[in-house]
XYZ file of C-alpha atoms in Angstrom:
462
model
C -15.357 18.460 30.399
C -14.846 19.179 33.668
C -17.583 19.483 36.796
C -19.414 23.403 37.034
C -16.974 23.609 40.654
C -13.859 24.149 38.495
C -13.155 27.506 38.315
C -14.455 30.047 35.017
C -11.097 30.243 33.921
C -10.338 26.360 33.687
C -13.809 25.987 31.934
C -12.969 27.262 28.687
C -10.072 25.064 28.207
C -10.422 21.928 26.377
C -10.162 18.917 27.971
C -7.649 16.529 27.236
C -8.559 13.382 29.157
C -11.087 9.978 27.505
C -14.680 10.480 27.611
C -14.582 7.596 29.551
C -12.565 8.806 31.891
C -14.098 11.842 32.713
C -17.086 10.827 34.974
C -17.606 11.887 38.674
C -13.914 11.726 39.957
C -12.258 16.270 39.021
C -11.763 18.410 41.627
C -14.576 18.569 43.435
C -13.199 22.887 43.392
C -10.824 24.176 41.284
C -8.352 25.227 44.277
C -7.151 21.560 45.031
C -8.011 21.540 48.949
C -4.137 21.579 51.065
C -6.185 20.446 54.372
C -4.752 17.340 56.249
C -6.960 14.092 56.664
C -6.195 12.398 59.888
C -5.769 8.410 58.382
C -8.616 6.862 60.445
C -10.685 9.410 58.521
C -9.778 7.998 55.207
C -11.190 4.743 53.751
C -8.701 3.147 51.292
C -11.474 3.436 48.149
C -11.160 7.156 49.545
C -7.719 7.418 49.360
C -7.824 5.896 46.436
C -10.537 8.503 45.262
C -8.031 11.375 46.115
C -5.337 9.941 44.391
C -7.036 9.668 40.730
C -9.182 13.313 41.463
C -5.803 14.371 41.919
C -4.140 13.002 38.188
C -7.221 13.883 36.416
C -6.970 17.178 37.326
C -3.660 17.553 36.487
C -4.387 15.749 32.942
C -6.789 18.270 31.699
C -4.887 21.448 33.335
C -1.039 20.820 33.689
C 1.606 20.304 30.986
C 2.154 16.812 30.568
C 5.474 16.852 31.302
C 4.511 17.869 35.123
C 2.096 15.347 35.467
C 4.743 13.081 34.358
C 6.753 14.764 37.357
C 3.587 14.385 40.204
C 4.328 10.475 39.016
C 7.508 10.215 40.314
C 7.549 12.607 43.131
C 4.030 10.778 44.910
C 5.228 6.633 44.437
C 8.696 6.952 43.581
C 10.168 9.813 45.516
C 7.256 10.311 48.059
C 8.123 14.004 47.836
C 5.038 16.327 48.320
C 2.888 17.848 45.412
C 1.463 20.495 45.623
C -1.349 18.962 46.653
C -0.160 16.921 50.518
C -3.726 15.602 50.733
C -2.084 13.044 48.051
C 0.523 11.454 50.325
C -1.461 11.923 52.736
C -3.531 9.523 50.690
C -0.835 7.159 49.538
C 0.257 6.693 53.201
C -3.165 5.171 54.590
C -2.985 2.336 51.678
C 0.198 2.138 52.881
C -0.678 1.278 55.866
C -3.259 -0.746 54.913
C -0.182 -3.326 54.089
C -2.367 -4.879 51.308
C 0.157 -4.611 48.102
C -3.010 -5.624 45.846
C -4.510 -2.373 47.174
C -1.496 -0.867 45.607
C -1.076 -2.356 42.786
C -5.165 -1.603 42.168
C -4.077 2.166 42.366
C -0.723 2.088 40.817
C -1.634 0.219 37.653
C -4.683 2.096 37.522
C -2.827 6.215 37.438
C -0.057 4.499 35.068
C -3.385 3.906 32.625
C -5.140 7.234 32.992
C -1.544 8.958 32.289
C -1.182 6.704 28.956
C -4.165 6.353 27.671
C -4.662 10.490 28.277
C -1.169 10.827 26.360
C -1.248 7.886 23.847
C -4.455 9.799 22.923
C -2.443 12.795 22.321
C 0.660 10.753 20.452
C 3.208 12.149 23.166
C 4.580 8.638 22.582
C 8.292 9.489 24.543
C 6.267 10.768 27.810
C 4.561 7.138 27.820
C 8.024 5.870 27.400
C 9.584 7.667 29.665
C 7.006 6.537 32.535
C 7.655 2.991 32.001
C 11.664 4.243 32.197
C 10.647 5.716 35.078
C 9.051 2.596 37.019
C 11.679 0.135 35.798
C 15.228 2.647 37.407
C 13.440 3.465 40.992
C 16.004 2.931 43.544
C 16.535 0.635 46.333
C 18.740 2.371 48.123
C 20.192 2.162 51.390
C 17.100 0.988 54.203
C 15.198 4.272 55.219
C 14.026 5.444 58.395
C 10.458 5.605 56.610
C 8.935 2.365 56.794
C 5.965 3.606 54.638
C 8.869 4.293 52.040
C 10.558 0.822 52.529
C 7.562 -0.503 51.917
C 6.115 1.245 48.874
C 9.867 0.473 46.891
C 9.385 -3.027 48.508
C 6.294 -3.134 46.649
C 7.634 -1.529 43.479
C 9.574 -3.899 42.879
C 7.347 -6.638 43.485
C 5.633 -4.710 40.562
C 8.169 -4.526 38.139
C 8.810 -8.281 38.258
C 4.719 -8.705 37.922
C 2.648 -9.288 34.734
C 0.861 -6.316 35.189
C 3.510 -4.433 34.685
C 4.888 -6.909 31.719
C 2.265 -5.705 30.297
C 2.073 -1.652 30.352
C 5.657 -2.281 28.884
C 3.709 -4.486 26.253
C 1.283 -1.517 25.770
C 3.628 1.839 25.324
C 6.616 0.344 23.335
C 4.470 -0.124 20.319
C 3.259 3.084 19.970
C 4.745 4.366 17.442
C 7.020 1.503 15.985
C 4.799 -1.350 14.206
C 7.483 -3.569 14.649
C 8.067 -5.485 17.657
C 10.490 -3.651 20.400
C 11.023 -7.485 21.115
C 12.283 -10.216 19.134
C 10.404 -13.239 21.184
C 8.060 -14.988 19.106
C 5.549 -14.010 20.496
C 5.368 -10.488 20.024
C 4.464 -10.728 16.457
C 0.458 -11.787 18.046
C 0.115 -8.838 20.614
C -3.714 -8.362 19.346
C -4.306 -11.827 20.737
C -2.054 -11.162 24.051
C -4.209 -7.961 24.098
C -7.666 -9.916 24.053
C -6.637 -11.703 26.942
C -6.983 -8.026 28.701
C -9.500 -6.278 27.733
C -11.922 -8.845 28.129
C -10.624 -9.616 31.864
C -12.831 -7.891 33.927
C -10.294 -7.652 36.917
C -8.856 -5.229 35.236
C -9.340 -1.909 35.547
C -11.502 0.406 33.366
C -8.452 2.291 32.144
C -6.137 -1.129 31.469
C -8.825 -2.789 29.080
C -9.604 0.556 27.338
C -6.275 0.757 26.940
C -5.447 -3.228 24.747
C -8.444 -2.140 22.818
C -7.670 0.577 21.606
C -3.755 -0.873 21.352
C -5.098 -3.936 19.927
C -7.178 -2.567 17.053
C -4.353 -0.392 15.572
C -2.344 -3.267 15.399
C -4.953 -5.616 13.422
C -5.455 -1.816 11.728
C -1.759 -1.860 10.784
C -1.468 -5.639 9.561
C -5.054 -5.416 7.529
C -3.414 -2.206 5.354
C 0.307 -3.678 5.048
C -1.376 -6.942 3.908
C -3.510 -5.162 1.463
C 0.031 -2.988 0.028
C 1.844 -6.115 0.232
C -0.578 -7.984 -2.548
C -1.093 -5.450 -4.735
C 2.431 -3.989 -4.860
C 3.687 -8.055 -5.374
C 1.991 -8.313 -8.588
C 2.915 -5.094 -10.319
C 5.094 -5.427 -13.098
C 7.554 -3.165 -11.105
C 8.073 -5.128 -7.699
C 10.712 -6.556 -8.803
C 12.662 -3.525 -9.130
C 11.292 -1.843 -5.669
C 11.015 -3.479 -2.228
C 7.812 -3.839 -0.399
C 6.446 -4.905 3.510
C 5.036 -8.264 3.341
C 3.430 -8.498 7.363
C 3.248 -11.921 7.356
C 6.187 -15.026 7.947
C 5.507 -17.149 4.836
C 8.043 -14.811 2.278
C 6.121 -14.868 -1.193
C 4.060 -18.285 -0.455
C 2.224 -15.951 1.329
C -0.096 -14.512 -2.091
C -0.129 -18.253 -2.908
C -1.681 -18.677 0.533
C -4.264 -16.060 -0.439
C -5.183 -17.105 -3.520
C -5.975 -20.365 -2.225
C -8.292 -18.931 0.500
C -10.122 -16.961 -1.876
C -10.479 -19.687 -4.569
C -14.356 -19.852 -4.912
C -15.176 -24.010 -3.567
C -18.149 -24.565 -6.599
C -19.334 -21.460 -7.575
C -19.263 -19.742 -4.008
C -16.793 -18.217 -2.426
C -16.286 -18.626 1.758
C -18.715 -15.584 2.639
C -21.379 -16.428 0.422
C -21.419 -20.305 1.730
C -21.721 -18.378 4.974
C -24.806 -16.482 3.748
C -26.130 -19.720 2.354
C -25.444 -21.234 5.552
C -27.647 -18.514 7.716
C -30.203 -18.382 5.405
C -31.139 -22.252 5.687
C -30.516 -22.058 8.914
C -33.654 -19.666 9.830
C -36.492 -21.727 11.976
C -34.644 -24.876 12.399
C -34.505 -27.121 15.222
C -31.278 -26.814 16.745
C -30.524 -30.438 16.314
C -30.537 -29.546 12.685
C -28.422 -26.921 13.042
C -26.027 -28.804 14.250
C -26.064 -31.237 11.604
C -26.178 -28.695 8.932
C -23.417 -27.622 10.388
C -20.994 -29.775 9.938
C -22.376 -30.492 6.552
C -21.086 -26.219 6.600
C -17.985 -26.834 7.980
C -16.480 -29.206 5.813
C -18.497 -28.847 2.039
C -15.668 -28.148 -0.592
C -12.586 -29.351 1.622
C -12.167 -32.718 -0.279
C -8.952 -30.646 -1.303
C -7.871 -31.603 1.986
C -6.706 -34.680 2.668
C -7.608 -36.663 6.072
C -10.436 -34.981 6.859
C -13.135 -37.655 7.535
C -11.845 -38.704 10.839
C -11.797 -35.207 12.222
C -15.209 -34.945 10.870
C -16.504 -37.629 12.451
C -14.776 -35.972 16.412
C -16.727 -32.894 15.594
C -19.741 -34.456 14.932
C -19.668 -36.476 18.432
C -18.493 -32.922 20.245
C -21.482 -31.256 18.470
C -24.009 -33.885 19.100
C -22.869 -34.137 22.524
C -23.203 -30.151 23.560
C -26.659 -29.524 24.458
C -28.466 -32.781 23.534
C -31.346 -31.016 26.183
C -32.120 -28.354 23.193
C -32.307 -30.540 20.298
C -35.920 -30.162 20.130
C -35.520 -27.139 20.751
C -35.806 -23.954 17.623
C -32.333 -22.325 17.012
C -32.423 -18.784 18.374
C -29.100 -16.421 18.300
C -27.443 -17.346 21.720
C -28.034 -20.635 21.398
C -25.786 -20.587 17.931
C -23.386 -17.806 19.541
C -22.462 -20.821 22.029
C -22.541 -23.372 20.535
C -19.283 -22.158 18.025
C -17.723 -20.448 20.778
C -17.609 -23.957 22.116
C -16.237 -25.305 18.540
C -13.763 -22.802 18.961
C -12.734 -23.813 21.931
C -12.662 -27.511 21.394
C -10.478 -27.261 18.231
C -7.686 -24.975 20.319
C -7.841 -24.927 23.734
C -8.826 -26.395 27.272
C -9.947 -24.462 30.360
C -6.834 -24.828 32.235
C -4.927 -23.596 29.424
C -3.318 -26.807 27.411
C -4.459 -27.040 23.552
C -6.915 -29.650 22.547
C -6.179 -32.844 21.359
C -8.102 -32.387 18.411
C -5.779 -28.925 17.920
C -2.767 -30.692 18.263
C -4.188 -32.981 15.655
C -5.087 -31.243 14.075
C -2.036 -28.562 13.919
C 0.785 -31.238 13.845
C -0.519 -33.912 10.828
C -2.720 -31.889 8.469
C -1.831 -28.894 6.600
C -1.866 -26.015 8.856
C -4.320 -24.541 5.935
C -7.597 -27.316 6.734
C -7.541 -25.931 10.831
C -7.725 -22.274 9.246
C -10.119 -22.275 7.011
C -12.540 -24.989 9.900
C -12.307 -21.943 12.477
C -12.996 -19.170 9.558
C -16.201 -20.894 8.142
C -16.792 -20.825 12.413
C -16.288 -16.712 12.345
C -18.012 -16.233 8.773
C -21.392 -17.706 10.583
C -20.666 -15.737 13.641
C -19.006 -12.451 13.617
C -18.763 -11.808 17.462
C -17.238 -15.646 17.463
C -13.692 -13.504 16.611
C -13.360 -12.232 19.844
C -13.292 -15.626 21.966
C -11.446 -16.774 18.985
C -8.274 -14.306 20.062
C -9.085 -14.758 23.562
C -8.090 -18.730 23.023
C -5.079 -18.238 20.850
C -3.731 -15.603 23.630
C -3.939 -18.490 25.922
C -2.226 -21.149 23.468
C 0.535 -18.390 23.110
C 0.975 -18.428 26.628
C 1.249 -22.138 26.988
C 3.936 -21.846 24.067
C 5.949 -18.840 25.388
C 8.216 -19.985 27.977
C 9.765 -22.434 23.982
C 11.393 -21.505 21.676
C 10.450 -20.005 17.940
C 11.788 -23.153 16.301
C 10.112 -25.062 19.086
C 7.268 -23.417 18.326
C 7.125 -23.282 14.277
C 4.259 -25.626 13.833
C 2.613 -23.554 16.250
C 3.668 -20.282 14.339
C 2.967 -21.546 11.107
C -0.901 -22.134 12.078
C -1.422 -18.413 13.298
C 0.288 -17.070 10.452
C -2.189 -19.034 8.216
C -4.702 -18.397 10.309
C -4.110 -14.664 10.784
C -4.341 -14.296 6.977
C -7.527 -16.298 6.495
C -9.897 -14.241 8.757
C -8.032 -10.890 8.087
C -8.976 -10.679 4.173
C -12.400 -11.726 4.774
C -12.933 -9.349 7.625
C -15.130 -6.637 7.764
C -14.606 -3.364 6.177
C -12.190 -5.112 3.330
C -13.145 -7.182 0.354
C -10.715 -9.164 -2.034
C -11.432 -10.298 -4.831
C -9.510 -13.360 -7.118
C -9.803 -12.142 -10.979
C -8.534 -15.367 -13.649
C -6.534 -12.887 -15.825
C -6.177 -15.532 -18.271
C -8.882 -17.198 -21.178
C -9.964 -19.681 -19.426
C -12.430 -19.087 -16.638
C -14.071 -22.636 -16.176
C -13.611 -22.455 -12.417
C -11.154 -25.916 -12.124
C -8.932 -24.044 -13.958
C -8.322 -21.272 -10.697
C -7.202 -24.224 -8.273
C -4.078 -25.571 -11.020
C -3.119 -22.298 -12.236
C -2.995 -19.719 -9.707
C -0.039 -18.130 -11.894
C -2.882 -16.925 -13.863
C -4.672 -15.584 -11.556
C -4.606 -11.813 -9.144
C -5.596 -10.829 -5.878
C -7.877 -7.001 -5.657
C -8.865 -5.695 -2.658
C -10.688 -2.833 -1.487
C -11.963 -1.479 1.460
C -15.726 -1.827 2.070
C -17.951 1.182 3.688
C -20.182 -0.282 5.942
C -23.793 1.350 7.021
C -24.170 2.452 10.529
C -26.855 1.438 12.743
C -29.077 3.972 13.490
C -29.905 4.988 17.276
C-alpha cells in the first residue's frame, strides 16, 4: 500500500502494484514535487529512484493508458510529463554518459509496468509497450545532444539480449503457442530460468521471468494430462485433442514406458527407498549407493555399462576429501547438481562429452530417466537442471531445427519424464487385461491405460 504521505483520498484506492515492488519506492508526498534540481545535486542513483517512484505512483493512481503515454513521453520523445523533475533526472543519467546505467533504468521501468499489466491481464498494453520501443524514430540529428544520445542508446537496447528477453516475456501471455517459429521457443521455461537465476537482472525482471516460467510449465502440465486422458477415450477418434509434445502418437507409449514399474517399484518409490537408505551413511557410501540407484533396472537399455563406469569415475573424483564424513543435505545437493552438470553442459556453455554420447548414441530415454532419478532424490536440483538446459539451448540456438533434431528429441522426452513425476500430479499405469504379471506391462502396453490426477500438497505451517 502507499505510504502515509499520500493524500487521504488516494489511500482509499487499492494498490495495483505487485507487493514486492511497493517497499520504499512510492512518492514522498501526494502532490508530486515540481521544483527543478540542478544536475550537480543529483547522483545517478537518486535520479533513477526519482523515475522509479514516478512510475510506481502512476501505476497506483493513474489509468494504465496514461502510464503508457508517460513512458513514451519520457523515454521516446523526451517531453516533460506532469512532473518535470523526471526529465531532469533522465538528463542527469544521460549526462553521466553510461549506457549501462541507462539500460538498468530503462529495463527496470519496463518490468515495473509489465509486471503490473500482466497481473491485471492487460496483455495488449504490454504488447503496445514493446511496439513503442521497437518503433522508436531515428529522425534527422537533433539539436539537443541529450536526445541524440538517448536515441542511440535506445537503438542499442533494441539490438540487445535484454530487449529479446522483454519480448520473450510479453508475447507469451494470452497466447500459449510461441509467437516465433524458431525451435528454441518451445523451451521457454528453461530460457526464463536463466533470467530469473541471474543475480545481475533487476528484481522486477527476475520476478517476471519466474512467473511466466511457472505459467508455461503449468499449461504444459495441464495439456499433457488432458492429452493422456482424451487420446485414450473411446471417442477420441471423433474429436481433436491437443498433443503438447512433438512426439506424435509415440508420446502416449513413451508415458507408459516411463510409468512401467521396475520390479515391483515405480521410479518414485525407488527414490524414496534410496533416500531412506541414505540416512546416517558416509559420503563415500552415498556415492556408491547412488550409482546402484541410477542404473538399477535400466538393463532394458543397451550399452549402459560404459556410461555407468564413466559416471562412477566422475563421482569417485568429486570431493574425495569428504568421503569419510557423514552425508548431509548440502553435500547431497552439490553432488546431484554436479552430476547434472557432467551429464549436460560445461561451464563454458559447451555440451559435455558425456551428454553428447548419451544423447546421440543411446535412446534419449536413457539419459532422461537418469536425470529423472536425480531430480526425484534432489527436487531442488530441478532449477539447476533447467539452467543447464538453457545453456544447451543457447549453445545450439543458431542451428536449424533439422540440425538439432537429436537435441529436440531428448528435450521432449525429458520434459515428459519430469512432468509426469511432478510434485502436484499423480500418473498411474493400469493393466486393463486379465493378466497382471509385472512383465506383462513391458510387452503389452496396448492393454494399459494411463490415469492422472492432481495431488494436494500439504503446506508447511509457519
